[in-house]
mmCIF file of C-alpha atoms in Angstrom:
data_model
loop_
_atom_site.group_PDB
_atom_site.id
_atom_site.type_symbol
_atom_site.label_atom_id
_atom_site.label_comp_id
_atom_site.label_asym_id
_atom_site.label_seq_id
_atom_site.Cartn_x
_atom_site.Cartn_y
_atom_site.Cartn_z
ATOM 1 C CA UNK A 287 21.585 -13.521 4.661
ATOM 2 C CA UNK A 288 19.400 -10.541 3.766
ATOM 3 C CA UNK A 289 18.863 -8.150 6.672
ATOM 4 C CA UNK A 290 16.484 -5.248 5.958
ATOM 5 C CA UNK A 291 17.793 -1.808 6.917
ATOM 6 C CA UNK A 292 14.344 -0.186 6.735
ATOM 7 C CA UNK A 293 10.675 -1.068 6.902
ATOM 8 C CA UNK A 294 10.125 0.727 3.571
ATOM 9 C CA UNK A 295 9.317 -1.695 0.762
ATOM 10 C CA UNK A 296 9.618 -1.429 -3.015
ATOM 11 C CA UNK A 297 6.985 -2.791 -5.411
ATOM 12 C CA UNK A 298 8.684 -3.619 -8.720
ATOM 13 C CA UNK A 299 6.211 -4.580 -11.448
ATOM 14 C CA UNK A 300 6.888 -6.973 -14.294
ATOM 15 C CA UNK A 301 4.969 -7.763 -17.466
ATOM 16 C CA UNK A 302 5.838 -10.060 -20.323
ATOM 17 C CA UNK A 303 7.898 -8.109 -22.832
ATOM 18 C CA UNK A 304 9.760 -6.130 -20.180
ATOM 19 C CA UNK A 305 13.395 -5.056 -20.389
ATOM 20 C CA UNK A 306 14.853 -7.464 -17.844
ATOM 21 C CA UNK A 307 17.957 -5.383 -17.028
ATOM 22 C CA UNK A 308 15.815 -2.397 -16.028
ATOM 23 C CA UNK A 309 13.843 -4.448 -13.539
ATOM 24 C CA UNK A 310 16.339 -6.957 -12.223
ATOM 25 C CA UNK A 311 19.067 -4.323 -11.764
ATOM 26 C CA UNK A 312 16.722 -2.386 -9.486
ATOM 27 C CA UNK A 313 15.973 -5.562 -7.501
ATOM 28 C CA UNK A 314 19.716 -6.210 -7.145
ATOM 29 C CA UNK A 315 20.442 -2.668 -5.951
ATOM 30 C CA UNK A 316 17.613 -2.855 -3.399
ATOM 31 C CA UNK A 317 19.022 -6.125 -2.046
ATOM 32 C CA UNK A 318 22.461 -4.557 -1.657
ATOM 33 C CA UNK A 319 20.891 -1.592 0.161
ATOM 34 C CA UNK A 320 18.920 -3.789 2.552
ATOM 35 C CA UNK A 321 15.557 -2.741 1.138
ATOM 36 C CA UNK A 322 12.824 -5.330 0.658
ATOM 37 C CA UNK A 323 11.855 -5.346 -3.014
ATOM 38 C CA UNK A 324 8.907 -7.452 -4.091
ATOM 39 C CA UNK A 325 9.049 -8.463 -7.741
ATOM 40 C CA UNK A 326 5.409 -8.526 -8.830
ATOM 41 C CA UNK A 327 3.807 -9.984 -11.946
ATOM 42 C CA UNK A 328 0.792 -8.156 -13.338
ATOM 43 C CA UNK A 329 -0.455 -11.401 -14.903
ATOM 44 C CA UNK A 330 -1.672 -14.627 -13.328
ATOM 45 C CA UNK A 331 1.773 -16.258 -13.609
ATOM 46 C CA UNK A 332 4.992 -15.832 -11.642
ATOM 47 C CA UNK A 333 6.904 -16.618 -14.855
ATOM 48 C CA UNK A 334 7.922 -13.597 -16.929
ATOM 49 C CA UNK A 335 9.389 -13.653 -20.432
ATOM 50 C CA UNK A 336 11.306 -10.503 -21.323
ATOM 51 C CA UNK A 337 11.445 -8.713 -24.645
ATOM 52 C CA UNK A 338 14.725 -10.587 -25.238
ATOM 53 C CA UNK A 339 13.077 -13.971 -24.591
ATOM 54 C CA UNK A 340 14.740 -14.396 -21.187
ATOM 55 C CA UNK A 341 12.444 -16.213 -18.777
ATOM 56 C CA UNK A 342 12.613 -15.672 -15.020
ATOM 57 C CA UNK A 343 10.361 -15.899 -11.985
ATOM 58 C CA UNK A 344 9.086 -13.147 -9.712
ATOM 59 C CA UNK A 345 7.887 -13.235 -6.092
ATOM 60 C CA UNK A 346 4.209 -12.343 -6.142
ATOM 61 C CA UNK A 347 1.149 -11.834 -8.283
ATOM 62 C CA UNK A 348 -0.549 -8.450 -8.400
ATOM 63 C CA UNK A 349 -3.656 -10.094 -6.949
ATOM 64 C CA UNK A 350 -1.658 -11.042 -3.817
ATOM 65 C CA UNK A 351 -0.493 -7.576 -2.775
ATOM 66 C CA UNK A 352 -1.783 -4.511 -1.008
ATOM 67 C CA UNK A 353 -0.389 -1.288 -2.436
ATOM 68 C CA UNK A 354 -0.491 0.224 1.052
ATOM 69 C CA UNK A 355 2.520 -1.947 2.002
ATOM 70 C CA UNK A 356 4.841 -0.121 -0.375
ATOM 71 C CA UNK A 357 6.820 3.086 -0.177
ATOM 72 C CA UNK A 358 7.348 3.304 -3.959
ATOM 73 C CA UNK A 359 6.042 1.757 -7.174
ATOM 74 C CA UNK A 360 8.658 1.020 -9.856
ATOM 75 C CA UNK A 361 7.937 0.380 -13.543
ATOM 76 C CA UNK A 362 10.646 -1.045 -15.811
ATOM 77 C CA UNK A 363 10.421 -0.392 -19.531
ATOM 78 C CA UNK A 364 10.805 -2.541 -22.598
ATOM 79 C CA UNK A 365 8.298 -3.263 -25.318
ATOM 80 C CA UNK A 366 5.693 -4.580 -25.254
ATOM 81 C CA UNK A 367 6.231 -4.707 -21.475
ATOM 82 C CA UNK A 368 5.439 -1.010 -21.059
ATOM 83 C CA UNK A 369 2.244 -1.381 -23.082
ATOM 84 C CA UNK A 370 1.282 -4.367 -20.938
ATOM 85 C CA UNK A 371 1.878 -2.428 -17.706
ATOM 86 C CA UNK A 372 -0.176 0.484 -19.024
ATOM 87 C CA UNK A 373 -3.052 -1.861 -19.879
ATOM 88 C CA UNK A 374 -3.224 -3.123 -16.273
ATOM 89 C CA UNK A 375 -6.045 -1.036 -14.798
ATOM 90 C CA UNK A 376 -5.362 -2.109 -11.197
ATOM 91 C CA UNK A 377 -1.767 -0.928 -11.469
ATOM 92 C CA UNK A 378 -2.767 2.315 -13.207
ATOM 93 C CA UNK A 379 -5.261 3.109 -10.441
ATOM 94 C CA UNK A 380 -2.465 2.624 -7.902
ATOM 95 C CA UNK A 381 -0.132 4.871 -9.922
ATOM 96 C CA UNK A 382 -2.794 7.600 -9.961
ATOM 97 C CA UNK A 383 -3.391 7.185 -6.232
ATOM 98 C CA UNK A 384 0.332 7.388 -5.406
ATOM 99 C CA UNK A 385 0.673 10.503 -7.572
ATOM 100 C CA UNK A 386 -2.342 12.178 -5.938
ATOM 101 C CA UNK A 387 -0.840 11.469 -2.493
ATOM 102 C CA UNK A 388 2.663 12.604 -3.530
ATOM 103 C CA UNK A 389 3.999 9.116 -2.822
ATOM 104 C CA UNK A 390 7.099 8.087 -4.794
ATOM 105 C CA UNK A 391 6.863 6.660 -8.290
ATOM 106 C CA UNK A 392 9.724 5.540 -10.526
ATOM 107 C CA UNK A 393 9.885 4.513 -14.181
ATOM 108 C CA UNK A 394 12.639 3.801 -16.677
ATOM 109 C CA UNK A 395 13.034 3.610 -20.463
ATOM 110 C CA UNK A 396 9.601 3.651 -22.149
ATOM 111 C CA UNK A 397 7.685 3.489 -18.850
ATOM 112 C CA UNK A 398 7.905 7.230 -17.991
ATOM 113 C CA UNK A 399 5.598 7.708 -20.988
ATOM 114 C CA UNK A 400 2.890 6.001 -18.910
ATOM 115 C CA UNK A 401 3.198 8.691 -16.235
ATOM 116 C CA UNK A 402 3.252 11.417 -18.880
ATOM 117 C CA UNK A 403 0.110 10.161 -20.626
ATOM 118 C CA UNK A 404 -1.689 10.031 -17.262
ATOM 119 C CA UNK A 405 -0.849 13.726 -16.759
ATOM 120 C CA UNK A 406 1.059 13.193 -13.524
ATOM 121 C CA UNK A 407 4.409 14.456 -14.859
ATOM 122 C CA UNK A 408 3.046 17.724 -16.242
ATOM 123 C CA UNK A 409 5.434 20.553 -15.300
ATOM 124 C CA UNK A 410 7.932 18.107 -13.764
ATOM 125 C CA UNK A 411 11.500 17.451 -14.875
ATOM 126 C CA UNK A 412 11.767 13.942 -16.296
ATOM 127 C CA UNK A 413 13.552 11.793 -18.841
ATOM 128 C CA UNK A 414 12.914 8.578 -20.753
ATOM 129 C CA UNK A 415 14.305 6.484 -23.553
ATOM 130 C CA UNK A 416 14.967 8.839 -26.506
ATOM 131 C CA UNK A 417 12.321 7.019 -28.560
ATOM 132 C CA UNK A 418 9.658 8.075 -26.040
ATOM 133 C CA UNK A 419 10.802 11.591 -25.181
ATOM 134 C CA UNK A 420 8.306 13.108 -27.627
ATOM 135 C CA UNK A 421 5.486 11.633 -25.510
ATOM 136 C CA UNK A 422 6.842 13.427 -22.446
ATOM 137 C CA UNK A 423 7.256 16.718 -24.318
ATOM 138 C CA UNK A 424 3.740 16.501 -25.757
ATOM 139 C CA UNK A 425 2.340 16.123 -22.225
ATOM 140 C CA UNK A 426 3.989 19.232 -20.754
ATOM 141 C CA UNK A 427 6.971 17.518 -19.130
ATOM 142 C CA UNK A 428 10.210 19.498 -18.731
ATOM 143 C CA UNK A 429 12.367 17.030 -20.647
ATOM 144 C CA UNK A 430 15.927 16.591 -19.375
ATOM 145 C CA UNK A 431 18.692 14.592 -21.032
ATOM 146 C CA UNK A 432 20.247 13.268 -17.839
ATOM 147 C CA UNK A 433 20.448 9.465 -17.490
ATOM 148 C CA UNK A 434 18.337 9.755 -14.315
ATOM 149 C CA UNK A 435 16.045 12.598 -13.265
ATOM 150 C CA UNK A 436 14.577 13.191 -9.815
ATOM 151 C CA UNK A 437 11.821 15.743 -9.335
ATOM 152 C CA UNK A 438 10.028 15.559 -6.018
ATOM 153 C CA UNK A 439 8.499 12.117 -5.675
ATOM 154 C CA UNK A 440 9.235 11.115 -9.293
ATOM 155 C CA UNK A 441 12.334 9.263 -10.472
ATOM 156 C CA UNK A 442 12.715 8.643 -14.205
ATOM 157 C CA UNK A 443 15.535 7.185 -16.239
ATOM 158 C CA UNK A 444 16.551 6.603 -19.843
ATOM 159 C CA UNK A 445 17.165 2.882 -20.199
ATOM 160 C CA UNK A 446 19.133 -0.289 -19.561
ATOM 161 C CA UNK A 447 22.444 1.593 -19.475
ATOM 162 C CA UNK A 448 21.221 3.809 -16.639
ATOM 163 C CA UNK A 449 19.437 1.075 -14.655
ATOM 164 C CA UNK A 450 22.009 0.874 -11.835
ATOM 165 C CA UNK A 451 22.045 4.658 -11.388
ATOM 166 C CA UNK A 452 18.223 4.581 -11.430
ATOM 167 C CA UNK A 453 18.251 2.004 -8.636
ATOM 168 C CA UNK A 454 20.750 4.081 -6.644
ATOM 169 C CA UNK A 455 18.400 7.093 -6.807
ATOM 170 C CA UNK A 456 15.557 4.962 -5.489
ATOM 171 C CA UNK A 457 17.823 3.950 -2.584
ATOM 172 C CA UNK A 458 18.750 7.608 -1.990
ATOM 173 C CA UNK A 459 15.071 8.591 -1.876
ATOM 174 C CA UNK A 460 14.118 5.794 0.517
ATOM 175 C CA UNK A 461 17.043 5.583 2.953
ATOM 176 C CA UNK A 462 19.402 8.456 2.213
ATOM 177 C CA UNK A 463 22.646 9.445 0.602
ATOM 178 C CA UNK A 464 25.003 7.437 2.828
ATOM 179 C CA UNK A 465 23.500 4.074 1.893
ATOM 180 C CA UNK A 466 23.156 5.130 -1.759
ATOM 181 C CA UNK A 467 26.849 6.036 -1.934
ATOM 182 C CA UNK A 468 27.874 2.796 -0.241
ATOM 183 C CA UNK A 469 25.882 0.733 -2.742
ATOM 184 C CA UNK A 470 27.194 2.774 -5.697
ATOM 185 C CA UNK A 471 30.761 2.145 -4.546
ATOM 186 C CA UNK A 472 30.003 -1.551 -4.029
ATOM 187 C CA UNK A 473 28.823 -2.008 -7.623
ATOM 188 C CA UNK A 474 31.654 0.228 -8.897
ATOM 189 C CA UNK A 475 29.212 2.697 -10.438
ATOM 190 C CA UNK A 476 31.324 5.301 -12.186
#
């Protein structure tokens, strides 16, 4: 039985064409940490089809949520999933609002390019999938080559291979190092 350890909630957004590992790994890590993580579709369907043609269901539609409920917004990558997320004006307005209020935002793989293009990563340390690092550099981001980068309220990561570590950093930000270490040990994160 899932027992929340905090009242902080994660909003994890999904679009068709996403990289399923980058999203579902985060949801798994949040569950293990006792953090409520709503998996949210930006379309009018709870059914998502990933870039690898894997179909799965999420919890809520974007139209059913209030962004005020959430401590952090998380964007998985994948193509064309990242393009689809970026085209969702409601989500982009929330991203801008969170950034302006210094509320946490996280993105992995191609998705950090969304933050960079919106100008909210300028002067920050961040990373992304190597194929999108030029977008970050062009927008004044201090590009780092670490699998996961944390700078203030921003968490960015490189891709599917760093998805568990990305999730662990979200846990660390929300509920602290002790829980993050416990979850990392539990999933045998090296």
